[in-house]
Short mmCIF file of C-alpha atoms in Angstrom, two decimals:
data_model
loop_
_atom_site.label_atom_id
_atom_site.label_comp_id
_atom_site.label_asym_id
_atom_site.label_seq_id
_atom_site.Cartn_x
_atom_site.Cartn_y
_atom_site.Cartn_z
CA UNK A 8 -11.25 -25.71 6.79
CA UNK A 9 -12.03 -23.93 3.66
CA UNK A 10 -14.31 -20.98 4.18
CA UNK A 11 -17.73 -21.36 1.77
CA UNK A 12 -19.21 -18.51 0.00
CA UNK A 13 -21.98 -18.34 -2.35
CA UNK A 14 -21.93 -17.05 -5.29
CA UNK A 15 -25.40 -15.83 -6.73
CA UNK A 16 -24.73 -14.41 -10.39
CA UNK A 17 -27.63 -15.31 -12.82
CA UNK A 18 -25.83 -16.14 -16.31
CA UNK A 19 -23.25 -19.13 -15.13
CA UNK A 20 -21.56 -21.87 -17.38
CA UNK A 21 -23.09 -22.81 -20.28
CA UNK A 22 -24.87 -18.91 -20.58
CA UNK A 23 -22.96 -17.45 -23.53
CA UNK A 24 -23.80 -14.12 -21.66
CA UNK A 25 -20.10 -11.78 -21.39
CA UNK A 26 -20.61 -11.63 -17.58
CA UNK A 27 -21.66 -15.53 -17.65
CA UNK A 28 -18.45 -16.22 -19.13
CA UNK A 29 -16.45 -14.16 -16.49
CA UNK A 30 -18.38 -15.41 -13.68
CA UNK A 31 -17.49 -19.12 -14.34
CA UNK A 32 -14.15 -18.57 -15.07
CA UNK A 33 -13.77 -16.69 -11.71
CA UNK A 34 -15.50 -19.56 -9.78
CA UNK A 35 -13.69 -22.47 -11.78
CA UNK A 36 -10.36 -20.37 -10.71
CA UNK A 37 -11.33 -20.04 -7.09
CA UNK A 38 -12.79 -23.12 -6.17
CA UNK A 39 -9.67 -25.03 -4.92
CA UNK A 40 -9.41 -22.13 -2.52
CA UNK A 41 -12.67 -21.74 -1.06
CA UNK A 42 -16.04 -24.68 -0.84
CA UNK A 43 -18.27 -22.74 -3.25
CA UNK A 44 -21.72 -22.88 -4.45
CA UNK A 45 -23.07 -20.86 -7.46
CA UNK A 46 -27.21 -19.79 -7.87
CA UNK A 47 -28.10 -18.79 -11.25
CA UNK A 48 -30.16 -18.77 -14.06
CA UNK A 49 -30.97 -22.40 -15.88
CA UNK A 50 -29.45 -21.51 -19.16
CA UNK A 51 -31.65 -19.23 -21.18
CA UNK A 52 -29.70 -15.92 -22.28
CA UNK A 53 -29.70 -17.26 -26.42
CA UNK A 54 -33.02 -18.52 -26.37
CA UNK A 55 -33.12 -21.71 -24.78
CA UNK A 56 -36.41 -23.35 -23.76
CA UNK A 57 -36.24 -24.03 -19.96
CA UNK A 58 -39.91 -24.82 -19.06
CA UNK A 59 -39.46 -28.51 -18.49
CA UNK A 60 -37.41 -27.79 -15.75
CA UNK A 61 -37.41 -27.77 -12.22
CA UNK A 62 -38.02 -24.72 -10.26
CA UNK A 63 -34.90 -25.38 -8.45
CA UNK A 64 -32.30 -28.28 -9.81
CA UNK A 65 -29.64 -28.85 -8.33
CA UNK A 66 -26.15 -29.53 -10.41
CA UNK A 67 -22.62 -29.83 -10.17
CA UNK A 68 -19.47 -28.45 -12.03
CA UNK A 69 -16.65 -29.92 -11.08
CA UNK A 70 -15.96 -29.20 -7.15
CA UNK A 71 -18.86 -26.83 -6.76
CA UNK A 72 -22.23 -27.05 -6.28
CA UNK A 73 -24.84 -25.08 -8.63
CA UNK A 74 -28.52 -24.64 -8.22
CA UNK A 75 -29.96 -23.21 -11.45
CA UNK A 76 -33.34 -21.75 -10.70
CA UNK A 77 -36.17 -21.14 -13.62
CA UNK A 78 -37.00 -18.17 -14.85
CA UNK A 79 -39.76 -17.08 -17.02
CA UNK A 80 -39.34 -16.55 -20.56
CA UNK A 81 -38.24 -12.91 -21.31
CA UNK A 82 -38.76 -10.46 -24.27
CA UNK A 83 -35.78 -7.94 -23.79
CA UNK A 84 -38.01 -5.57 -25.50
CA UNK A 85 -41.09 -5.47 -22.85
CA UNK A 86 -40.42 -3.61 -19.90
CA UNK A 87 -43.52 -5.40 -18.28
CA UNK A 88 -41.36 -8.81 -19.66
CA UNK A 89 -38.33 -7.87 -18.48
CA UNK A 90 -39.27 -6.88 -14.83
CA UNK A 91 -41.46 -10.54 -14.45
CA UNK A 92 -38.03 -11.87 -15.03
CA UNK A 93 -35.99 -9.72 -12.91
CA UNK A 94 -38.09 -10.36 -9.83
CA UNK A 95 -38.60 -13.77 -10.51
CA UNK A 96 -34.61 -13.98 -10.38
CA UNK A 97 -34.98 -12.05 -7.02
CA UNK A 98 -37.44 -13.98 -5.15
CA UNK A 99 -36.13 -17.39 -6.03
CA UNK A 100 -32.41 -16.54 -5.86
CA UNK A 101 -33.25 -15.32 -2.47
CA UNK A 102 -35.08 -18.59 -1.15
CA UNK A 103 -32.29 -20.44 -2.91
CA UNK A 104 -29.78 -18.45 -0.93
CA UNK A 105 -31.41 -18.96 2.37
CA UNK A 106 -31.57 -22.72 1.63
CA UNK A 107 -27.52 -23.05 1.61
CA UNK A 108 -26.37 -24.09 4.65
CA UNK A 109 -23.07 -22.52 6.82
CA UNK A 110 -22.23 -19.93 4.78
CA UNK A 111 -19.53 -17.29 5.54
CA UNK A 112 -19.56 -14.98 2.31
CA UNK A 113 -22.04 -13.98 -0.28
CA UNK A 114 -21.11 -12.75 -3.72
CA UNK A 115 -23.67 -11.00 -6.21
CA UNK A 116 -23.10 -8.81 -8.63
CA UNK A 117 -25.18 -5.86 -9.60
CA UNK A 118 -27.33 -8.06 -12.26
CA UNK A 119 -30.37 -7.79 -11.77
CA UNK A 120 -30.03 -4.14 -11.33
CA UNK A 121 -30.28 -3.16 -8.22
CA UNK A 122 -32.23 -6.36 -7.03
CA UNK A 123 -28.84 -8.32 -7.45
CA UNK A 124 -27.33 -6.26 -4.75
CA UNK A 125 -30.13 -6.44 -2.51
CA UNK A 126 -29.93 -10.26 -2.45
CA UNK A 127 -26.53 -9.85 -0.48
CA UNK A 128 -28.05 -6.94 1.61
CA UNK A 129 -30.65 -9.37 2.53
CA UNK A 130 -28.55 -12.17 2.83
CA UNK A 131 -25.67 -11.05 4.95
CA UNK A 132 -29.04 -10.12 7.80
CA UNK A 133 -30.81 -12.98 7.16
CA UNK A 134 -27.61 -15.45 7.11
CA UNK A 135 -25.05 -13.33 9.29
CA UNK A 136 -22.35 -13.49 6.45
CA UNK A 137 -20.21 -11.16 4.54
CA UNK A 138 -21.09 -9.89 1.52
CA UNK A 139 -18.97 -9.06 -1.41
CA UNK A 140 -20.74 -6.57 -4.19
CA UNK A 141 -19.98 -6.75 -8.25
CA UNK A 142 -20.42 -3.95 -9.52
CA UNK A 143 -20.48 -5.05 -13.26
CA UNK A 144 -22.41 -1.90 -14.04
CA UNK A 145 -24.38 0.62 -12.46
CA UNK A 146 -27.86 1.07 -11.90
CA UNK A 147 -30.17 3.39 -12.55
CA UNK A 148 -27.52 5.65 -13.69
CA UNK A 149 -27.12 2.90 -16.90
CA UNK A 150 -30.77 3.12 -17.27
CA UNK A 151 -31.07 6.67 -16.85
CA UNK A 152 -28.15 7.12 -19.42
CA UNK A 153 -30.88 6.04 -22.30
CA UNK A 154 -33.80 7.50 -20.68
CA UNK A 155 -34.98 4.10 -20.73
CA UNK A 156 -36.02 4.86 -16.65
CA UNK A 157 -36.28 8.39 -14.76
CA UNK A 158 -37.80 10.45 -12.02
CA UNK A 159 -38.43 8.35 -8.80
CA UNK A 160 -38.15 5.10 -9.98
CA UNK A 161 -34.99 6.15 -10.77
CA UNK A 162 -34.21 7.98 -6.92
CA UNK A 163 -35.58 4.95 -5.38
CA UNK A 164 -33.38 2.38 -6.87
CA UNK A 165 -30.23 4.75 -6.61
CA UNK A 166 -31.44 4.91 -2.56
CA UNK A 167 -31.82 1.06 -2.64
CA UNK A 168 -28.15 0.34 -4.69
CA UNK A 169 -26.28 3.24 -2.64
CA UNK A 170 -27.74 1.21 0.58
CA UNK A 171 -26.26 -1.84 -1.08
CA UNK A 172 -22.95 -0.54 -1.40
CA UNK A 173 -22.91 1.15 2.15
CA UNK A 174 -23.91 -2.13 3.83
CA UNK A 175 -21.08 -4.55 1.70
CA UNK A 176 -18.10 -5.97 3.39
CA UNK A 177 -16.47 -4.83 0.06
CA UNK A 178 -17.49 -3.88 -3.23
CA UNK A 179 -15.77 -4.03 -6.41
CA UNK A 180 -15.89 -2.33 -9.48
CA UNK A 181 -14.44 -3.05 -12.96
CA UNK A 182 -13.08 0.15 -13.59
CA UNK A 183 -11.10 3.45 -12.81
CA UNK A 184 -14.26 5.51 -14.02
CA UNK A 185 -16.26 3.48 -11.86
CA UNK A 186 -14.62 3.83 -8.68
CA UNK A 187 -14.81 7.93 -9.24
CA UNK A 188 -18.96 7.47 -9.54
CA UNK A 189 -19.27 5.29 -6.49
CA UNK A 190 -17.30 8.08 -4.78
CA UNK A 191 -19.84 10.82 -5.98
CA UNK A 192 -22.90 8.43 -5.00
CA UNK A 193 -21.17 9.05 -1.83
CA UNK A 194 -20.15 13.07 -2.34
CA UNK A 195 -16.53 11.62 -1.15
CA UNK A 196 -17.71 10.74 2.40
CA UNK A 197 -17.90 7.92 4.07
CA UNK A 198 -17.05 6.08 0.38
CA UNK A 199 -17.30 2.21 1.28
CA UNK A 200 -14.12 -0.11 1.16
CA UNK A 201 -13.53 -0.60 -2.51
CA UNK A 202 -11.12 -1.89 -5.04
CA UNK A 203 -10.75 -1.96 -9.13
CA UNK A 204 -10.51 -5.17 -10.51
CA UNK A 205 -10.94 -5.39 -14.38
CA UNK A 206 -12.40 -7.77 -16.22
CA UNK A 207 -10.91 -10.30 -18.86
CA UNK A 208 -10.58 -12.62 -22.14
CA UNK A 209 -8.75 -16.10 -21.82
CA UNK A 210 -6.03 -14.49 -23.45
CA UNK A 211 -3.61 -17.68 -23.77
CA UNK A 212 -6.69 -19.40 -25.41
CA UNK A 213 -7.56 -16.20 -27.70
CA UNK A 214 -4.79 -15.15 -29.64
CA UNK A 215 -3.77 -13.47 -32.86
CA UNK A 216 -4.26 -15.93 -35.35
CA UNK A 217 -3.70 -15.77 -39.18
CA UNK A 218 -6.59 -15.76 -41.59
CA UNK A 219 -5.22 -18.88 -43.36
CA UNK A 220 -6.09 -20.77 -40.25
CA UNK A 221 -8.49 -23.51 -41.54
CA UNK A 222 -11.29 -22.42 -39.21
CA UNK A 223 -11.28 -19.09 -40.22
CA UNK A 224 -11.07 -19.82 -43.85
CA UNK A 225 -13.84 -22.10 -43.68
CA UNK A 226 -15.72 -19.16 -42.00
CA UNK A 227 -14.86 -16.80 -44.41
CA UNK A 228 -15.74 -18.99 -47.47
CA UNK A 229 -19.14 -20.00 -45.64
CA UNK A 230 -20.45 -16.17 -45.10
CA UNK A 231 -18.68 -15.29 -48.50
CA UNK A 232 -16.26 -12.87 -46.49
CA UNK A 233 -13.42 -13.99 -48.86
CA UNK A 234 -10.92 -10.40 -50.09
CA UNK A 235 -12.91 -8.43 -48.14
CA UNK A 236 -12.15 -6.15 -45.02
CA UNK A 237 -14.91 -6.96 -42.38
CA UNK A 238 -15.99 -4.62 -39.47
CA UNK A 239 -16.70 -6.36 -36.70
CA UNK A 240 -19.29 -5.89 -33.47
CA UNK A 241 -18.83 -9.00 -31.38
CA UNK A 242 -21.20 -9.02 -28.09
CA UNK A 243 -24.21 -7.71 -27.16
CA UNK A 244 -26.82 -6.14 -29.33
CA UNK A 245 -28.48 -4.35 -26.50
CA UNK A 246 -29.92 -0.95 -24.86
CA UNK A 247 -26.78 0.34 -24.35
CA UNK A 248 -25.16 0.91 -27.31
CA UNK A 249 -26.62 3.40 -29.85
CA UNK A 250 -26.93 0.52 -32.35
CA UNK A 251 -29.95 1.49 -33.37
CA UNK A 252 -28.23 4.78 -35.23
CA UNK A 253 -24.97 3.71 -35.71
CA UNK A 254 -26.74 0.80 -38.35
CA UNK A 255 -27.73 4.24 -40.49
CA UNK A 256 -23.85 4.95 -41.03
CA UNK A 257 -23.96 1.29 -43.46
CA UNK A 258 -26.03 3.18 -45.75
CA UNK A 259 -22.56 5.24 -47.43
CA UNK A 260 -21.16 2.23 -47.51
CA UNK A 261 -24.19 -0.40 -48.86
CA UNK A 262 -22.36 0.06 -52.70
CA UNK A 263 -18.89 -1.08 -51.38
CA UNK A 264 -18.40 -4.84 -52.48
CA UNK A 265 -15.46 -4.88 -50.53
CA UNK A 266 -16.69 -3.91 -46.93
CA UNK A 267 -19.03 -6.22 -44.78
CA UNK A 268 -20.23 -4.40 -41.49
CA UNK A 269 -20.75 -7.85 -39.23
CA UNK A 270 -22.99 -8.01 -36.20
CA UNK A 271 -22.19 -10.83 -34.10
CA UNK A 272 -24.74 -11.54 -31.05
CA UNK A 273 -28.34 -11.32 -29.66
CA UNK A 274 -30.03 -8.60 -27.65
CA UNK A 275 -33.22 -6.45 -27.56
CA UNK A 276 -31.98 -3.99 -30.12
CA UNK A 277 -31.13 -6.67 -32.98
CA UNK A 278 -34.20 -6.82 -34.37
CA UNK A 279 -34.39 -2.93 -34.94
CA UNK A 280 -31.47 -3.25 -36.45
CA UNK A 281 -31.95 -6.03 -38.72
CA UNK A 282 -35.45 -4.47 -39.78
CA UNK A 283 -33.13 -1.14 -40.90
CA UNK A 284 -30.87 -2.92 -42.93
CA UNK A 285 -33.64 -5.15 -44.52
CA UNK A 286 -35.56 -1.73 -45.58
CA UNK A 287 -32.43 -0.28 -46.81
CA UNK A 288 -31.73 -3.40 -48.89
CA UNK A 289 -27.88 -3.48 -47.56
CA UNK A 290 -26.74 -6.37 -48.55
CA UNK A 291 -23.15 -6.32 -47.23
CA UNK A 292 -24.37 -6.50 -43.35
CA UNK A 293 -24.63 -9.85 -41.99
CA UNK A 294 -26.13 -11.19 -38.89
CA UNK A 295 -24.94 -14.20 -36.68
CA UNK A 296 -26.08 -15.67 -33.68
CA UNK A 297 -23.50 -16.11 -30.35
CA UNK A 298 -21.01 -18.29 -32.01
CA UNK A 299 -19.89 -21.08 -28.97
CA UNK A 300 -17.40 -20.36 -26.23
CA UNK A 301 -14.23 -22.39 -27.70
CA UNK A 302 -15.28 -20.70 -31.28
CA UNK A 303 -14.74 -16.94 -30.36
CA UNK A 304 -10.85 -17.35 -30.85
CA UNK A 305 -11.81 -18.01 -34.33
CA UNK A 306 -14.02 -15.47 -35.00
CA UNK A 307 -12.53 -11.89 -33.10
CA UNK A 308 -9.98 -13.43 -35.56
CA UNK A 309 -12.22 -12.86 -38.93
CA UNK A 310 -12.29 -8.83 -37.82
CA UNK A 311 -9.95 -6.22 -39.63
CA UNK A 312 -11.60 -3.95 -37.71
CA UNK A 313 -13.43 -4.41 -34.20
CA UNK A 314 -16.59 -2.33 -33.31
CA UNK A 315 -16.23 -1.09 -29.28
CA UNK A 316 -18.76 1.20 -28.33
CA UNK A 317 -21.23 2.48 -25.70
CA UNK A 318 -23.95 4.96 -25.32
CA UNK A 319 -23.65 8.75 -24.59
CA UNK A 320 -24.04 8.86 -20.37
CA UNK A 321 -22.24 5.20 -19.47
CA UNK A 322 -18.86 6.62 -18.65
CA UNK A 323 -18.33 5.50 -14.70
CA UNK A 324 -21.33 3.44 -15.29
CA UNK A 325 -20.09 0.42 -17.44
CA UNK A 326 -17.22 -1.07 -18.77
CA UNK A 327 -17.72 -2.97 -22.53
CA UNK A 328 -15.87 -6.17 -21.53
CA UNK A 329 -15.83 -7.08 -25.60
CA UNK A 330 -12.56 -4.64 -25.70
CA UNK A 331 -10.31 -7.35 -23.49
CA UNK A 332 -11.04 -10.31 -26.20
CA UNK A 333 -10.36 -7.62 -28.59
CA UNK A 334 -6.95 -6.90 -27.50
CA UNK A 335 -6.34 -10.63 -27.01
CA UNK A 336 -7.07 -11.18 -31.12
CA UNK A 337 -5.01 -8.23 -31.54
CA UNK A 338 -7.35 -6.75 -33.88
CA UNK A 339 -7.58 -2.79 -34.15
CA UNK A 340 -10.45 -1.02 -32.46
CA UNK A 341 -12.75 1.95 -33.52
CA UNK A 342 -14.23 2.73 -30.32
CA UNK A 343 -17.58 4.91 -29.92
CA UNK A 344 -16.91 5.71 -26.07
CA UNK A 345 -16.79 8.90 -24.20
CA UNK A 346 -13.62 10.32 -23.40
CA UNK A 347 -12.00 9.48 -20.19
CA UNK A 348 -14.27 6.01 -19.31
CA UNK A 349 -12.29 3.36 -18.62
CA UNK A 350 -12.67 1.94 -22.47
CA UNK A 351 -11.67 4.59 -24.31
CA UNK A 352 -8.51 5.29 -21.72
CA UNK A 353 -7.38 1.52 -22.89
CA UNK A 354 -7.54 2.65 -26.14
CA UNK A 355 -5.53 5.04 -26.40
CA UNK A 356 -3.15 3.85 -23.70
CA UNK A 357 -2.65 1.25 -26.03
CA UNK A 358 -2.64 2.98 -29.35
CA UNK A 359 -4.62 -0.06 -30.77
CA UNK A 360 -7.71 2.02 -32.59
CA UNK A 361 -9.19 5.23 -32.30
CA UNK A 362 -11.54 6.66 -30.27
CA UNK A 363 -14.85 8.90 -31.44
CA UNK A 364 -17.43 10.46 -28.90
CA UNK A 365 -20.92 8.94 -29.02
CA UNK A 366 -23.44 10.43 -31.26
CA UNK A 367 -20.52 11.51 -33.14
CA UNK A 368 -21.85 9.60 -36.25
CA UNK A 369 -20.18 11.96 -38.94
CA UNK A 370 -16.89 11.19 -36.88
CA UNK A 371 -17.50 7.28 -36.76
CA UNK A 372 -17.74 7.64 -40.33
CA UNK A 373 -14.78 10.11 -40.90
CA UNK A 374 -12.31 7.00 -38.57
CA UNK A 375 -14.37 4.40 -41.10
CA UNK A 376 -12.63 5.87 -43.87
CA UNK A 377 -9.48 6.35 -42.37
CA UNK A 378 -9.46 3.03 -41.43
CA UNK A 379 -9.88 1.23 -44.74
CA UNK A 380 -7.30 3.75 -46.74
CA UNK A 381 -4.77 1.86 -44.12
CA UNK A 382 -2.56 -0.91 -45.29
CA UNK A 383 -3.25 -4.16 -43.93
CA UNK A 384 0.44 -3.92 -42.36
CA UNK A 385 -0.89 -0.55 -40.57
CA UNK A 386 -4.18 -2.24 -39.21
CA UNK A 387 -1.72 -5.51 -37.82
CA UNK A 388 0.21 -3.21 -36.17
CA UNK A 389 -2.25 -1.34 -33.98
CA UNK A 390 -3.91 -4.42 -33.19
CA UNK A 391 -0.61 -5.85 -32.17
CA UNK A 392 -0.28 -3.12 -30.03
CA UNK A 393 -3.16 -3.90 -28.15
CA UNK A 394 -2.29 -7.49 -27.49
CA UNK A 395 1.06 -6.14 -26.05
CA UNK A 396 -0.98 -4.01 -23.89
CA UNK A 397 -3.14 -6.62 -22.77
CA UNK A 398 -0.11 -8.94 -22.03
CA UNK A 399 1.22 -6.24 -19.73
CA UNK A 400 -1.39 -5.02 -18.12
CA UNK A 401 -4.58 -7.04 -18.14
CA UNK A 402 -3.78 -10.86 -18.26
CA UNK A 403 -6.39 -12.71 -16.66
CA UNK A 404 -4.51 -14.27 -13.85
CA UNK A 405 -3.61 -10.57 -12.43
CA UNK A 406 -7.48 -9.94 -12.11
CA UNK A 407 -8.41 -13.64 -10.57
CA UNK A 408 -5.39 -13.08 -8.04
CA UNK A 409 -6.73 -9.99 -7.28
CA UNK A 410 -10.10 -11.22 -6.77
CA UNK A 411 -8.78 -14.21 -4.80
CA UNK A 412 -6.63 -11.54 -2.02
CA UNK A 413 -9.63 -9.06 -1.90
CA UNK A 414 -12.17 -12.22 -0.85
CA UNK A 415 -9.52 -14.00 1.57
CA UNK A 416 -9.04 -10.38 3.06
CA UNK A 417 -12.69 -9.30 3.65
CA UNK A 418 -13.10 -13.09 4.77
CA UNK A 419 -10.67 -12.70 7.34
CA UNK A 420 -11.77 -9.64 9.08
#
């Protein structure tokens, strides 16, 4: 009989959230192995209006069983907002969970922060189960990072997540970095059972393609993007990033008729962003929304030049999960990552892009320049460099395999 786990994970299939994306292509690989259920979010992360539904409805994707739970609306840019909806999430997920009958595993992942562990803390006492902890990125160090939390707040929740991690079957992290920072939450001692797993892009679905592919072209004549070499940031347009000062860098560059800077996404810095560029009167940025899930291929493909980047403080605390579709396009990178996190070591493992230090804006711009005095045969070939890479090292079937030993292990024990 196959053994059930539940998988609680707040953005699931349709979310056009990065880590929704991951999550159901995890599940969808996994469920022939194992019965699964999945307990997220009702669909909300670009805006959707959710308040005509149920508190709990119940759904189904192909062999598993989802129960989408609804969450109050959030304003990314409230910290009152944001915390309704995080313990919302909690509460609910957690009645949802206790609701699932003859479990043998949980899986959460470390969304909300914190709180998302603690569901599988509470869970695995409440439900005598394993539990299997995602660390996607962590918290309050992320938070911390931007000063965007500190003082106890911030010791409390490190004290809650560290207790999360102790008390796991097995927790897994998405990168190199990150394994060295759960080892210093731990001073080296008594480090719980781990193992690196790294996230991914569909790469046989997101490939190189040429420009004269009829999707593209129609992309690039409807956004007038025609002859000209487009900078590309693909993902989220959150908290985390430095957006909100690498935007001033556009201002060398608003008299260049040949350059478009284009931002790609939604998040809670976008509008301080967009408000820059409108007082500025650059006209050759341009803002999208998500663009859908069998799209993307098309449009990493528009890129010359792909924007990867994180804040100052996030090494060992986050991974940018943008650079693995990145690599798939085979598209060149300029990333704005500290040196050493797990990034930045792709990077220039790779030799697809360079790699600048954040805050280093005079540098960003120095590798901007650099960049467009390349020939287009230069930029092909460090992009193609990365898709080798990728092919080598990070195919997507390596990481669900890995995923699928590490829960049949912990499962057997």
């Amino acid at each position: 009989m196959q053994k059930h786990i539940t998988f609680i994970i707040n953005y699931f299939y349709p979310d056009l959230a990065s880590t929704g994306q991951l999550m159901t292509d995890l599940c969808t690989e996994l469920q022939n192995d194992f019965e699964i259920t999945v307990i997220a979010a009702q669909p909300n992360y670009a805006g959707e209006n959710v308040s005509s539904k149920p508190l709990f409805e119940k759904d189904k994707l192909e062999n598993m069983d989802v129960i989408r739970i609804r969450l109050p609306e959030v304003n990314k840019n409230s910290k009152l907002s944001r915390l309704k909806y995080i313990l919302a999430y909690f509460f609910l997920a957690l009645i949802a969970l206790l609701k699932v009958k003859k479990l043998n595993a949980i899986y959460t992942i470390s969304q909300p922060p914190v709180l998302g562990g603690l569901i599988g803390t509470l869970g695995k006492f409440f439900k005598r189960s394993k539990h299997i902890y995602n660390i996607q990125d962590f918290n309050p160090e992320q938070a911390a990072a931007i000063s965007y939390s500190s003082g106890f707040l911030v010791k409390l929740a490190k004290s809650i997540d560290k207790m999360n991690c102790k008390l796991s079957d097995q927790v897994i992290v998405v990168g190199n970095d990150m394994a060295e920072t759960l080892k210093g939450r731990f001073k080296n001692c008594n480090v719980p059972d781990h193992t690196v797993i790294n996230n991914w892009t569909d790469d046989k679905n997101i490939i190189p393609l040429d420009k004269e592919e009829q999707q593209i072209k129609e992309f690039v004549e409807t956004y007038n993007l025609r002859n000209k070499t487009v900078i590309m940031y693909s993902g989220n347009i959150g908290l985390f990033y430095d957006l909100e000062n690498i935007i001033k860098i556009t201002t060398d560059y608003k008299d260049n008729e040949n350059l478009v800077f284009l931002f790609i996404g939604e998040g809670a810095m976008k509008s301080h962003i967009k408000e820059f560029v409108a007082k500025n009167n650059i006209r050759n940025v341009l803002f999208l929304p998500y663009q859908p899930k069998d799209f993307i291929k098309y449009s990493l493909n528009v890129a010359d030049i792909h924007l990867v980047v994180n804040q100052k403080g996030i090494k060992g605390v986050s991974v940018p999960s943008k650079i693995y579709g990145v690599m798939a396009a085979g598209k060149p990178i300029l990333g704005v990552l500290e040196d050493g996190s797990e990034a930045s070591n792709l990077i220039n493992e790779s030799n697809c892009g360079v790699v600048v230090e954040p805050q280093n804006y005079d540098g960003i711009k120095k590798e901007i320049d650099r960049f467009l005095d390349l020939s287009e045969v230069e930029r092909i070939a460090l992009g193609e460099n990365g898709r080798k890479y990728l092919e080598q090292h990070l195919r997507k079937e390596v990481s669900i395999n890995k995923y699928r030993d590490t829960l049949k292990s912990v499962l057997e024990t």
